[in-house]
mmCIF file of C-alpha atoms and ligand atoms in Angstrom:
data_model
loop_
_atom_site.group_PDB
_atom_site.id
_atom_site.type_symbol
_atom_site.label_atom_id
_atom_site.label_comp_id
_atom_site.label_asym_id
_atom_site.label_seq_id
_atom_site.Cartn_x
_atom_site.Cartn_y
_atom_site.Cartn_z
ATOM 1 C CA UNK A 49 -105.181 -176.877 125.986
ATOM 2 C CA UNK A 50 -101.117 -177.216 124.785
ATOM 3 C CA UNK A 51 -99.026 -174.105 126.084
ATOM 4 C CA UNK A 52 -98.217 -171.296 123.488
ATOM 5 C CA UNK A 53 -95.055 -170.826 122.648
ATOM 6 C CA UNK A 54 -93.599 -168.376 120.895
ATOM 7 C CA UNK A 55 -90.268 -168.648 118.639
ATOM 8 C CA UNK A 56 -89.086 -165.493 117.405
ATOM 9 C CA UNK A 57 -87.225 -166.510 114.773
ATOM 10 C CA UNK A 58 -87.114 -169.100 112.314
ATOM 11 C CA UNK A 59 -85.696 -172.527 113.430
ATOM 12 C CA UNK A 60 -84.840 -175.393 111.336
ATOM 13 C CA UNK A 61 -87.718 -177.455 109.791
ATOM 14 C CA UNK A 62 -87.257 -180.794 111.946
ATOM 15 C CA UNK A 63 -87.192 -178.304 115.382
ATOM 16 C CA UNK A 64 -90.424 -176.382 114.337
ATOM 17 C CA UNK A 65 -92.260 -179.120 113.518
ATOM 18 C CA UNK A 66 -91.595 -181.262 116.752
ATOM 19 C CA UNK A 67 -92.507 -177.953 118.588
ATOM 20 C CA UNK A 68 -96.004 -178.272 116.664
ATOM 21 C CA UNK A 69 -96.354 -181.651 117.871
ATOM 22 C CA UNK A 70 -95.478 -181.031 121.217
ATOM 23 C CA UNK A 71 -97.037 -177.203 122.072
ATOM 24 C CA UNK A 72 -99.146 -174.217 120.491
ATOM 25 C CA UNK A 73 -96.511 -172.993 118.816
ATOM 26 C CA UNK A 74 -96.495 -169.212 116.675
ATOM 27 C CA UNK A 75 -93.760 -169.436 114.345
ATOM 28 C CA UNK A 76 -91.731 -166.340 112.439
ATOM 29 C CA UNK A 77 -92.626 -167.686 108.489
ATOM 30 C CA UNK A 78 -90.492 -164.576 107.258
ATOM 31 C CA UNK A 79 -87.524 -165.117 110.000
ATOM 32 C CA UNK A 80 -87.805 -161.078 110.431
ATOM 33 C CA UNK A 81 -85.882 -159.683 113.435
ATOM 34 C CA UNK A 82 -88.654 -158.530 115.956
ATOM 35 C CA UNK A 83 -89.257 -154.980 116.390
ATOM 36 C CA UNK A 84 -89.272 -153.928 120.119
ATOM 37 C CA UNK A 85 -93.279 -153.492 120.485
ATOM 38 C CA UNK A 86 -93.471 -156.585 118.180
ATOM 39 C CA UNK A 87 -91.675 -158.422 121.022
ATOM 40 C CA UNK A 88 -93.357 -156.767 123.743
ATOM 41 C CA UNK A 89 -96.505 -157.742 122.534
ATOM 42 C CA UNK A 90 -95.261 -161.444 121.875
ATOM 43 C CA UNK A 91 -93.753 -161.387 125.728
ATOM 44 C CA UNK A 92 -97.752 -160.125 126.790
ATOM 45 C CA UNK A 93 -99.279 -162.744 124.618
ATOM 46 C CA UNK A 94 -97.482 -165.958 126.037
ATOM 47 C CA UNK A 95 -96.109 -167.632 129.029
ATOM 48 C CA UNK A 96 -93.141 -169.146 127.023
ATOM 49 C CA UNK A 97 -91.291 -167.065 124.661
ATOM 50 C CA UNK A 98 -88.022 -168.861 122.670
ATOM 51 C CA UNK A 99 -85.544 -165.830 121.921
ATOM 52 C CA UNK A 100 -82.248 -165.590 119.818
ATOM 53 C CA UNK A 101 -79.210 -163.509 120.198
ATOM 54 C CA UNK A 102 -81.690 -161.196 117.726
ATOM 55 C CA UNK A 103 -83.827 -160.110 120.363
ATOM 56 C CA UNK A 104 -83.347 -156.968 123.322
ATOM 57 C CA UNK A 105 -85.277 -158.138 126.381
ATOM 58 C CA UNK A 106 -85.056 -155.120 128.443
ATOM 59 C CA UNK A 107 -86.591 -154.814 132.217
ATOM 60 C CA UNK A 108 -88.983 -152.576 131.241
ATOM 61 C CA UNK A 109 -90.089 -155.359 128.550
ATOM 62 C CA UNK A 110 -90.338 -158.248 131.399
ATOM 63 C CA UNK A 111 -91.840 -156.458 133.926
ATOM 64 C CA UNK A 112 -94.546 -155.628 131.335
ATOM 65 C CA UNK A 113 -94.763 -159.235 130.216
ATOM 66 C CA UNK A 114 -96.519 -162.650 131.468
ATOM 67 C CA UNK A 115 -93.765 -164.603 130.623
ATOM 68 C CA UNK A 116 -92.996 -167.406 133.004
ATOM 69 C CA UNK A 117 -90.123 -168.770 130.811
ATOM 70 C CA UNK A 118 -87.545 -167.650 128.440
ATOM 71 C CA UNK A 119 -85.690 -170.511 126.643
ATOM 72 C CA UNK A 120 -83.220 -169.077 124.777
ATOM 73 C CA UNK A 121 -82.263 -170.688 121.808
ATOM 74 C CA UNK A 122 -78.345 -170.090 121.812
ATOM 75 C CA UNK A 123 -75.900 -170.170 124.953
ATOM 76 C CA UNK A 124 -75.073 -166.394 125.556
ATOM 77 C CA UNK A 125 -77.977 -164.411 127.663
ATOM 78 C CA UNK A 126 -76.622 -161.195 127.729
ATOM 79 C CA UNK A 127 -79.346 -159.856 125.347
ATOM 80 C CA UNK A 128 -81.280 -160.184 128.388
ATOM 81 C CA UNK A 129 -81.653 -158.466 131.197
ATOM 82 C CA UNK A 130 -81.453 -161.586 133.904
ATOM 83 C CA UNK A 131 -81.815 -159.527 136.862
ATOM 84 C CA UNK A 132 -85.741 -158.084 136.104
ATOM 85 C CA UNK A 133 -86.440 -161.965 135.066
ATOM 86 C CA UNK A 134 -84.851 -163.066 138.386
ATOM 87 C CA UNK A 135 -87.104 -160.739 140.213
ATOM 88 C CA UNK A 136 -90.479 -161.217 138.136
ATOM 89 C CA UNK A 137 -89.789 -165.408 138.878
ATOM 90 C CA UNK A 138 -89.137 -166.057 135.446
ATOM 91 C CA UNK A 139 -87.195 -169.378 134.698
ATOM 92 C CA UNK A 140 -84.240 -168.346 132.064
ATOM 93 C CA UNK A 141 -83.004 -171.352 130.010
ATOM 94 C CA UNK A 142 -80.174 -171.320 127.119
ATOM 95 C CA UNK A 143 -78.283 -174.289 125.021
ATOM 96 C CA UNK A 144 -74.893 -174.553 126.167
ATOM 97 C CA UNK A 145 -72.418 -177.478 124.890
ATOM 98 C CA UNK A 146 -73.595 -178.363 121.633
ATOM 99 C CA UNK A 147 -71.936 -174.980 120.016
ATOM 100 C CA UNK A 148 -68.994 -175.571 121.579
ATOM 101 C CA UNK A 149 -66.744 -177.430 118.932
ATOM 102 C CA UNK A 150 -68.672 -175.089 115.934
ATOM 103 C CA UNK A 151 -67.677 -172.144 118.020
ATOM 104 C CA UNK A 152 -63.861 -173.136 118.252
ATOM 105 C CA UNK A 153 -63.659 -174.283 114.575
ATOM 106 C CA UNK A 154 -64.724 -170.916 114.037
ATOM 107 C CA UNK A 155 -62.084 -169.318 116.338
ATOM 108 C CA UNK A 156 -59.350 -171.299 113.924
ATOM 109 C CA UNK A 157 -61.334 -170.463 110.642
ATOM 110 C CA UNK A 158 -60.486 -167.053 111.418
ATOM 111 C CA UNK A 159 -57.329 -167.513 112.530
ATOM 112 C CA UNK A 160 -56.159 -168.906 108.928
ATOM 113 C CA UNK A 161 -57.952 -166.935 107.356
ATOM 114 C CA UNK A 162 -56.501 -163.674 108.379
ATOM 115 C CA UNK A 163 -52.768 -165.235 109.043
ATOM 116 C CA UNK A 164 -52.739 -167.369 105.762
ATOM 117 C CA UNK A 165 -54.579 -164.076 104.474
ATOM 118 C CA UNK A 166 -56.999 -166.525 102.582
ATOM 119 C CA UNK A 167 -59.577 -163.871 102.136
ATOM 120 C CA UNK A 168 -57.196 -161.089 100.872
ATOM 121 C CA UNK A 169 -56.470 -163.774 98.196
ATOM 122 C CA UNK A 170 -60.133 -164.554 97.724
ATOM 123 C CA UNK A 171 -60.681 -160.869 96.678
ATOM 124 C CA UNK A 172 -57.929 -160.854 94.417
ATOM 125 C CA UNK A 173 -59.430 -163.804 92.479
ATOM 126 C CA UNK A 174 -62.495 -162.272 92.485
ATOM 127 C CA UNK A 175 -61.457 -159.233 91.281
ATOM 128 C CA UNK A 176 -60.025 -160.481 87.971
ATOM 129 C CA UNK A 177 -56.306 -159.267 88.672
ATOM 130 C CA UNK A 178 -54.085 -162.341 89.619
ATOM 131 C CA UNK A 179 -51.434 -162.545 87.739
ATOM 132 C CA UNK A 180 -50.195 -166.295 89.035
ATOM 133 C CA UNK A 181 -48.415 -167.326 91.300
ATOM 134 C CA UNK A 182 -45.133 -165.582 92.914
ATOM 135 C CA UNK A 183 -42.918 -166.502 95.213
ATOM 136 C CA UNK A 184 -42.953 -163.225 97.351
ATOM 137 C CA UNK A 185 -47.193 -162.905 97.211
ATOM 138 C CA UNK A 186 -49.587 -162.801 100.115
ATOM 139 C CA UNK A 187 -47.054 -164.200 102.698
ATOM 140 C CA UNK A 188 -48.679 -164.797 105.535
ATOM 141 C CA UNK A 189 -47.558 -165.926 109.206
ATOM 142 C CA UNK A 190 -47.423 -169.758 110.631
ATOM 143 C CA UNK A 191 -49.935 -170.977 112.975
ATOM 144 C CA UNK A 192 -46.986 -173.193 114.403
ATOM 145 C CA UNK A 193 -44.587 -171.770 117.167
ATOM 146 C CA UNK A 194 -46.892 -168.874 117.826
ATOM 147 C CA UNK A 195 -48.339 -167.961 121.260
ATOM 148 C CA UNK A 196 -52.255 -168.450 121.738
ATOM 149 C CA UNK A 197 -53.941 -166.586 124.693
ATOM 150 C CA UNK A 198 -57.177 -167.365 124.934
ATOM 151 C CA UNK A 199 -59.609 -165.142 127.219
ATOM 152 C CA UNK A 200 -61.894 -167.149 128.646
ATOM 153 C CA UNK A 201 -61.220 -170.839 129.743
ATOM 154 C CA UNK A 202 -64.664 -172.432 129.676
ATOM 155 C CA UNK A 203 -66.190 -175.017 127.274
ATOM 156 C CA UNK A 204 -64.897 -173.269 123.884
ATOM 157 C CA UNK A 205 -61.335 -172.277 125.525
ATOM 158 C CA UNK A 206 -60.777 -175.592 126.184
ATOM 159 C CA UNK A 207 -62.102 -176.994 123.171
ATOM 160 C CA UNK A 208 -59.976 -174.256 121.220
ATOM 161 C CA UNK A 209 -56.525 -175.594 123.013
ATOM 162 C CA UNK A 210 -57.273 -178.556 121.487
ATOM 163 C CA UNK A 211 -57.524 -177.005 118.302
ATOM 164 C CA UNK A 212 -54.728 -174.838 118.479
ATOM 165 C CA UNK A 213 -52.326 -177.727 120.052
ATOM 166 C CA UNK A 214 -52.849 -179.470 117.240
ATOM 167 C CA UNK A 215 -51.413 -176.285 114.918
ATOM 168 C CA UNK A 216 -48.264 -176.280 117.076
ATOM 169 C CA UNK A 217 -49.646 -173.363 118.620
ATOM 170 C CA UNK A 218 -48.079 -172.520 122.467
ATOM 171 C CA UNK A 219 -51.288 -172.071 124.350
ATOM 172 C CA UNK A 220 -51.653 -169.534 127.528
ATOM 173 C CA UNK A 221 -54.909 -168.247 129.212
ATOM 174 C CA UNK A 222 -56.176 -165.817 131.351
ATOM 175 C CA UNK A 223 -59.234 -167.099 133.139
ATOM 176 C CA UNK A 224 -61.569 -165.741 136.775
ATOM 177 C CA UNK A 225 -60.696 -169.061 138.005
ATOM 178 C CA UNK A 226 -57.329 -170.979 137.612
ATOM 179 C CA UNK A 227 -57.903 -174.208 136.120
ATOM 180 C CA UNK A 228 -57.046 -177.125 138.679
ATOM 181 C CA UNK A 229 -53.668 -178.526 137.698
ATOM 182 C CA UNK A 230 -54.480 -181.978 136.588
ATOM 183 C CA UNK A 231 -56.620 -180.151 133.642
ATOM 184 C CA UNK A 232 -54.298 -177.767 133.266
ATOM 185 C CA UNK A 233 -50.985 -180.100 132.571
ATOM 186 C CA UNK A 234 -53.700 -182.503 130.409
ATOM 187 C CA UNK A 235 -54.013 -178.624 128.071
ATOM 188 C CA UNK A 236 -50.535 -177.890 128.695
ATOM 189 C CA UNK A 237 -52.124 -174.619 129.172
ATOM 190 C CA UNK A 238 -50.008 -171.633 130.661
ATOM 191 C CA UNK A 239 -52.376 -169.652 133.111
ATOM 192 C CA UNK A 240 -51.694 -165.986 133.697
ATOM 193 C CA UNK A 241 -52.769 -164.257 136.621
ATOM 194 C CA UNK A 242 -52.068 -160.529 135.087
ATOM 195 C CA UNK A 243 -54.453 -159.827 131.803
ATOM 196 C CA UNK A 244 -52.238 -156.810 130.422
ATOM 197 C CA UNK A 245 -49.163 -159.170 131.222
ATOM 198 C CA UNK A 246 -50.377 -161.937 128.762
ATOM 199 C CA UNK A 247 -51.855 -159.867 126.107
ATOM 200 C CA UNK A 248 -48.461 -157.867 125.942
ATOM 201 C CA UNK A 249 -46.430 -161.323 125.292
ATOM 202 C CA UNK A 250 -49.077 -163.259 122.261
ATOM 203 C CA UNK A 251 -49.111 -163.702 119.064
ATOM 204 C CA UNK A 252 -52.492 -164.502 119.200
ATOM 205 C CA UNK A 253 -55.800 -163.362 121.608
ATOM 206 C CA UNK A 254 -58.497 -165.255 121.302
ATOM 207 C CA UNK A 255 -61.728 -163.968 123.129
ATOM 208 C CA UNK A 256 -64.032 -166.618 124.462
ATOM 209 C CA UNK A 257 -65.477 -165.067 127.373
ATOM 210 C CA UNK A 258 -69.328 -164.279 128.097
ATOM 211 C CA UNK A 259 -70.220 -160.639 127.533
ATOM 212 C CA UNK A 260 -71.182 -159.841 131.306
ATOM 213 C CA UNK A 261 -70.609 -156.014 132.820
ATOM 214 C CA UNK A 262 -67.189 -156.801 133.758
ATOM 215 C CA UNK A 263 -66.189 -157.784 130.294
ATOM 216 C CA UNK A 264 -67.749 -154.711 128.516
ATOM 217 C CA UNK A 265 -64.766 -153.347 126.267
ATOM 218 C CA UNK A 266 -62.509 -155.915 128.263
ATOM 219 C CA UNK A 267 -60.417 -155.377 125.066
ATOM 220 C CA UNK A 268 -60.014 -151.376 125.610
ATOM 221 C CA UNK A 269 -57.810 -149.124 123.482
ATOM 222 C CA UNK A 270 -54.949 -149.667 126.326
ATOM 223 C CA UNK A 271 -55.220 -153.076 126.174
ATOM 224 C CA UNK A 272 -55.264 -153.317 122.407
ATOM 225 C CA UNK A 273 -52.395 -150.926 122.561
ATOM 226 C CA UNK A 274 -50.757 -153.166 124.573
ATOM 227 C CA UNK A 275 -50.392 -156.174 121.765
ATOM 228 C CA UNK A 276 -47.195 -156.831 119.701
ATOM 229 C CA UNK A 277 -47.194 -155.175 116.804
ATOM 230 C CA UNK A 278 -46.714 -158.427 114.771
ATOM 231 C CA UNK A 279 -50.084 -159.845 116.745
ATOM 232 C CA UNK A 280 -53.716 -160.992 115.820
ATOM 233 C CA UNK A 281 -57.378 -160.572 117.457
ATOM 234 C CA UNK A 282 -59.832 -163.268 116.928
ATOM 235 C CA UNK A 283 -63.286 -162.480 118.236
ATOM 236 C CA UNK A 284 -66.018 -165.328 117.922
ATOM 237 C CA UNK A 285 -67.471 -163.976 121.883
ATOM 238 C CA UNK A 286 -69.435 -160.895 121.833
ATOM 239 C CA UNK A 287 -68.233 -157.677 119.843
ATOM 240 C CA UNK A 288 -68.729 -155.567 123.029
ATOM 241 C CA UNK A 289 -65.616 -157.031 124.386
ATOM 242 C CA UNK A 290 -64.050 -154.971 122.522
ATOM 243 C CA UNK A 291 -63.391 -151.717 121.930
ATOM 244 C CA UNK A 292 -64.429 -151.466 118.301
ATOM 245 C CA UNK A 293 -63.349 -147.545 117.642
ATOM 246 C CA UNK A 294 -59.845 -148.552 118.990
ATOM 247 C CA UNK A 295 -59.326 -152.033 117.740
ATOM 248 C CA UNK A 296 -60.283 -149.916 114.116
ATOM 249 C CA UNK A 297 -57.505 -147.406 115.063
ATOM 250 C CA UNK A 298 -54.686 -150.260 115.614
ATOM 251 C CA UNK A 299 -55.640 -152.022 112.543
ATOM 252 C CA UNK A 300 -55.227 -148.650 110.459
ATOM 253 C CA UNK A 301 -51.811 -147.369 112.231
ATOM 254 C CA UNK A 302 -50.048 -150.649 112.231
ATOM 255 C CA UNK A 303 -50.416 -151.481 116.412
ATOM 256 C CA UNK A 304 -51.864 -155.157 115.490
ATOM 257 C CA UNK A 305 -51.378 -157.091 112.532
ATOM 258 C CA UNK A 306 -54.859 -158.130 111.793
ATOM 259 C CA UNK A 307 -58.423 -159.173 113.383
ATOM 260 C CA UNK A 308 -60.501 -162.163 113.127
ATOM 261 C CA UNK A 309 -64.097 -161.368 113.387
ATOM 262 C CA UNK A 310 -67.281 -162.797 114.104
ATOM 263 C CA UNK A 311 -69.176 -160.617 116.235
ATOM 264 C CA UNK A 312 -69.498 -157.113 116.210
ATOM 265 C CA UNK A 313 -70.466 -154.420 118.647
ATOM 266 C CA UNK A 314 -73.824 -152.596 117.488
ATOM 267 C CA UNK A 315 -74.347 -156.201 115.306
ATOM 268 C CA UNK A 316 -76.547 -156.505 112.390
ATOM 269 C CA UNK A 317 -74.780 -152.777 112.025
ATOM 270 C CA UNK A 318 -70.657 -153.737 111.414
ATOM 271 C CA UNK A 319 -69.239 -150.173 111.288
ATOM 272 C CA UNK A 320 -68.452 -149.506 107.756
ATOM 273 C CA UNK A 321 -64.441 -148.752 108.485
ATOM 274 C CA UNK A 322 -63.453 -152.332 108.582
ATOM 275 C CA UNK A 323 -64.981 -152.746 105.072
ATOM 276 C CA UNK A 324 -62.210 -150.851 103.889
ATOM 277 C CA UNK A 325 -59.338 -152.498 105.906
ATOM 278 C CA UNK A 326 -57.536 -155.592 104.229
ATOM 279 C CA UNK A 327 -56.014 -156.625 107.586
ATOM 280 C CA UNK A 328 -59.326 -158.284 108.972
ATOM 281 C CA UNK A 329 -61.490 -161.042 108.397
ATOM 282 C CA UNK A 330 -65.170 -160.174 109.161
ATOM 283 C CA UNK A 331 -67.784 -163.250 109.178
ATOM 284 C CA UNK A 332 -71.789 -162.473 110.232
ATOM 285 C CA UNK A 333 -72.002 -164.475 113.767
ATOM 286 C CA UNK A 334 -71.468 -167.645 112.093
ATOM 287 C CA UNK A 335 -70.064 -169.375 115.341
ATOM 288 C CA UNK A 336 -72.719 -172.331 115.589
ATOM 289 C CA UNK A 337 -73.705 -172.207 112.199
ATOM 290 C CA UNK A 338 -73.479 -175.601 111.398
ATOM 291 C CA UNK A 339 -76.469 -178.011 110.303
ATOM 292 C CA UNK A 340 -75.860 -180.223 113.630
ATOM 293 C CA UNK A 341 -75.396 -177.412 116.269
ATOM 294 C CA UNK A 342 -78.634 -175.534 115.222
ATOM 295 C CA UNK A 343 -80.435 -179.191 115.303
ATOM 296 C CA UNK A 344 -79.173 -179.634 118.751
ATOM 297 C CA UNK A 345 -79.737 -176.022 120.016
ATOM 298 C CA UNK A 346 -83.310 -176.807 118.811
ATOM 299 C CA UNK A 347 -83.518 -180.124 120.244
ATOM 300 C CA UNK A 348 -82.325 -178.442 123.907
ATOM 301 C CA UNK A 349 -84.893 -175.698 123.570
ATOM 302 C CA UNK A 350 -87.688 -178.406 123.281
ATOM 303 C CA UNK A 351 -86.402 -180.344 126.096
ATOM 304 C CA UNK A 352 -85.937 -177.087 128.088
ATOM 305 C CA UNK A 353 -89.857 -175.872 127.318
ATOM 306 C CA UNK A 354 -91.215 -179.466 127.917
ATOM 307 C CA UNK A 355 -89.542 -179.972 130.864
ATOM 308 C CA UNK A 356 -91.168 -176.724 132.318
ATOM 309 C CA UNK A 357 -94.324 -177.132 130.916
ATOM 310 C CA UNK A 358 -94.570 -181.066 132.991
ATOM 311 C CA UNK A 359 -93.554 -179.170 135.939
ATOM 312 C CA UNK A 360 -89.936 -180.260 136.501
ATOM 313 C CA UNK A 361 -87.223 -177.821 136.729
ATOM 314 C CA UNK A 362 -84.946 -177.767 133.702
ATOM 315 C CA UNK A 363 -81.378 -178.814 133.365
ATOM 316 C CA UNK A 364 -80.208 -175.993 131.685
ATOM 317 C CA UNK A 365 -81.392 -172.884 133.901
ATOM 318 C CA UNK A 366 -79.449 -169.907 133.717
ATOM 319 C CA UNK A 367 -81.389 -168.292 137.086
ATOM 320 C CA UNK A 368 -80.835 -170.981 139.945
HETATM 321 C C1 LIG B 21 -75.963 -168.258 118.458
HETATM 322 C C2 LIG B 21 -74.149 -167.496 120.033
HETATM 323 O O1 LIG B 21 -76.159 -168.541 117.121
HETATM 324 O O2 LIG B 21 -75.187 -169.172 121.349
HETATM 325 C C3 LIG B 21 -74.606 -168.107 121.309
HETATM 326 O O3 LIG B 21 -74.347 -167.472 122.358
HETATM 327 O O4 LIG B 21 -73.421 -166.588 120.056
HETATM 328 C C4 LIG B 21 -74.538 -167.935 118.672
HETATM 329 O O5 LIG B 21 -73.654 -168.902 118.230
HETATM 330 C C5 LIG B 21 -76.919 -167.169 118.850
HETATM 331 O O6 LIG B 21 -76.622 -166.608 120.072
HETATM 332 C C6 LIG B 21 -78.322 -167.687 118.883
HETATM 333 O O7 LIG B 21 -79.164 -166.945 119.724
#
């Protein structure tokens, strides 16, 4: 008998259908988010669940569960909790490197929007009430010249200097680890050994680091307070980076010029006080929303689940 495997969401067409060919598959038809007992009971039902970014998978959940394998379906884990799966034996899989370039055409999609205040101009069309063009309307600020620090040197840092180099922009980062200095002269990257002391000098943050403990509210109201006044936020990480109450307060007083958004803190919830703000771009998780990154996050997952199921260990474990 084929292994059952779980999916709880809906995944493209191509991806669901190989998974039918390959396993027992139960598929989400409706694509509803999973309720917590709905999960639970999924997690007691099967040896192989396939979560999203959608889906809470406390302790309490795995230690109740038979699971033998999560393969996430997406790079970030922090939705769940690693250290009950490590303990219950329970292989942990995810898809990194084929969101990468999505993820950091994101980070610039945001960028332009809320510098070249795209959006702002969007809504005015919308709304019925341009008048034409003027010389003086919805100036914005120049990529080129400006200071990038990106947070977070991994895959989509590095794929974001490219990015970014290629706007003029001056790119700095603050990273745990240093790069090594052949990679670092190929980026011309600037590496900064004090956090507060490179978010103090940039035009531009850019936050590309996992959400772990240690980067919970990373961007805290002292932090945020210590930007230029004149200087943007782009967030395509995890919204609990930040801290949303006090990025909300800088964008209302003045303290930063705008926010880029992508990700949110209590997300699908997006707390209702940026709806009002013109100075930031929100967007609904959209990183690796792109036809060929969900393919290949699909394509991963299947290689991840048959690999396990023929008794090999997979290539993209998250638990060694
Ligand atoms: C995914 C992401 O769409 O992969 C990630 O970590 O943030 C997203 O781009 C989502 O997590 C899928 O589970």
């Amino acid at each position: 008998m084929k292994p059952l495997v779980i999916v709880t969401r809906k995944l493209p067409k191509t991806i669901e259908k190989r998974m039918q060919e390959l396993f027992r598959v139960r598929l989400n038809e409706d694509d509803h988010a999973f309720s917590r007992d709905e999960l639970m009971t999924a997690m007691m039902d099967t040896d192989i669940l396939v979560p999203t970014v959608t889906d809470k998978i406390d302790a309490e959940m795995i230690n109740g569960s038979n699971l033998k394998m999560i393969a996430n379906f997406g790079v970030g884990v922090n939705h769940i909790d690693l250290a009950a799966a490590r303990n219950k034996m329970i292989t942990v899989t995810n898809t990194p490197g084929v969101l990468t370039d999505d993820t950091a055409d994101m980070a610039i999609a945001l960028m332009l929007g809320i510098m070249r205040r795209v959006n702002e101009g969007e809504r005015i069309i919308r709304s019925g009430n341009w008048n034409g063009w003027a010389p003086t309307q919805l100036r914005g600020t120049r990529l080129g010249g400006k200071k990038l620090g990106i947070i977070g040197m991994g895959r989509i840092g590095e794929a974001l200097t490219v990015r970014a180099k290629a706007f003029g922009m001056d790119i700095h980062y603050y990273n745990r680890n240093k790069l090594d200095d052949a990679r670092e002269r190929e980026l011309s990257a600037t590496y900064w050994s004090s956090l507060d002391q490179m978010i103090s000098q940039m035009d531009v943050i850019s936050l590309n680091c996992p959400y772990t403990p240690e980067t919970h509210h990373l961007m805290s109201a002292h932090r945020l307070g210590l930007m230029k006044e004149h200087a943007y936020l782009i967030n395509t990480a995890r919204g609990e980076i930040v801290d949303e109450a006090a990025l909300i307060e800088q964008l209302k007083s003045g303290g930063i010029a705008g926010a880029g958004l992508d990700v949110y803190e209590n997300e699908p919830s997006v707390n209702d006080a940026f709806l009002s703000l013109e100075n930031v771009v929100l967007a609904p998780h959209l990183g690796s929303a792109t036809n060929e990154a969900r393919q290949a996050m699909g394509e991963k997952v299947i290689i991840n689940v048959k690999t396990f199921i023929d008794g090999h260990s997979p290539r993209d474990r998250v638990l060694i």
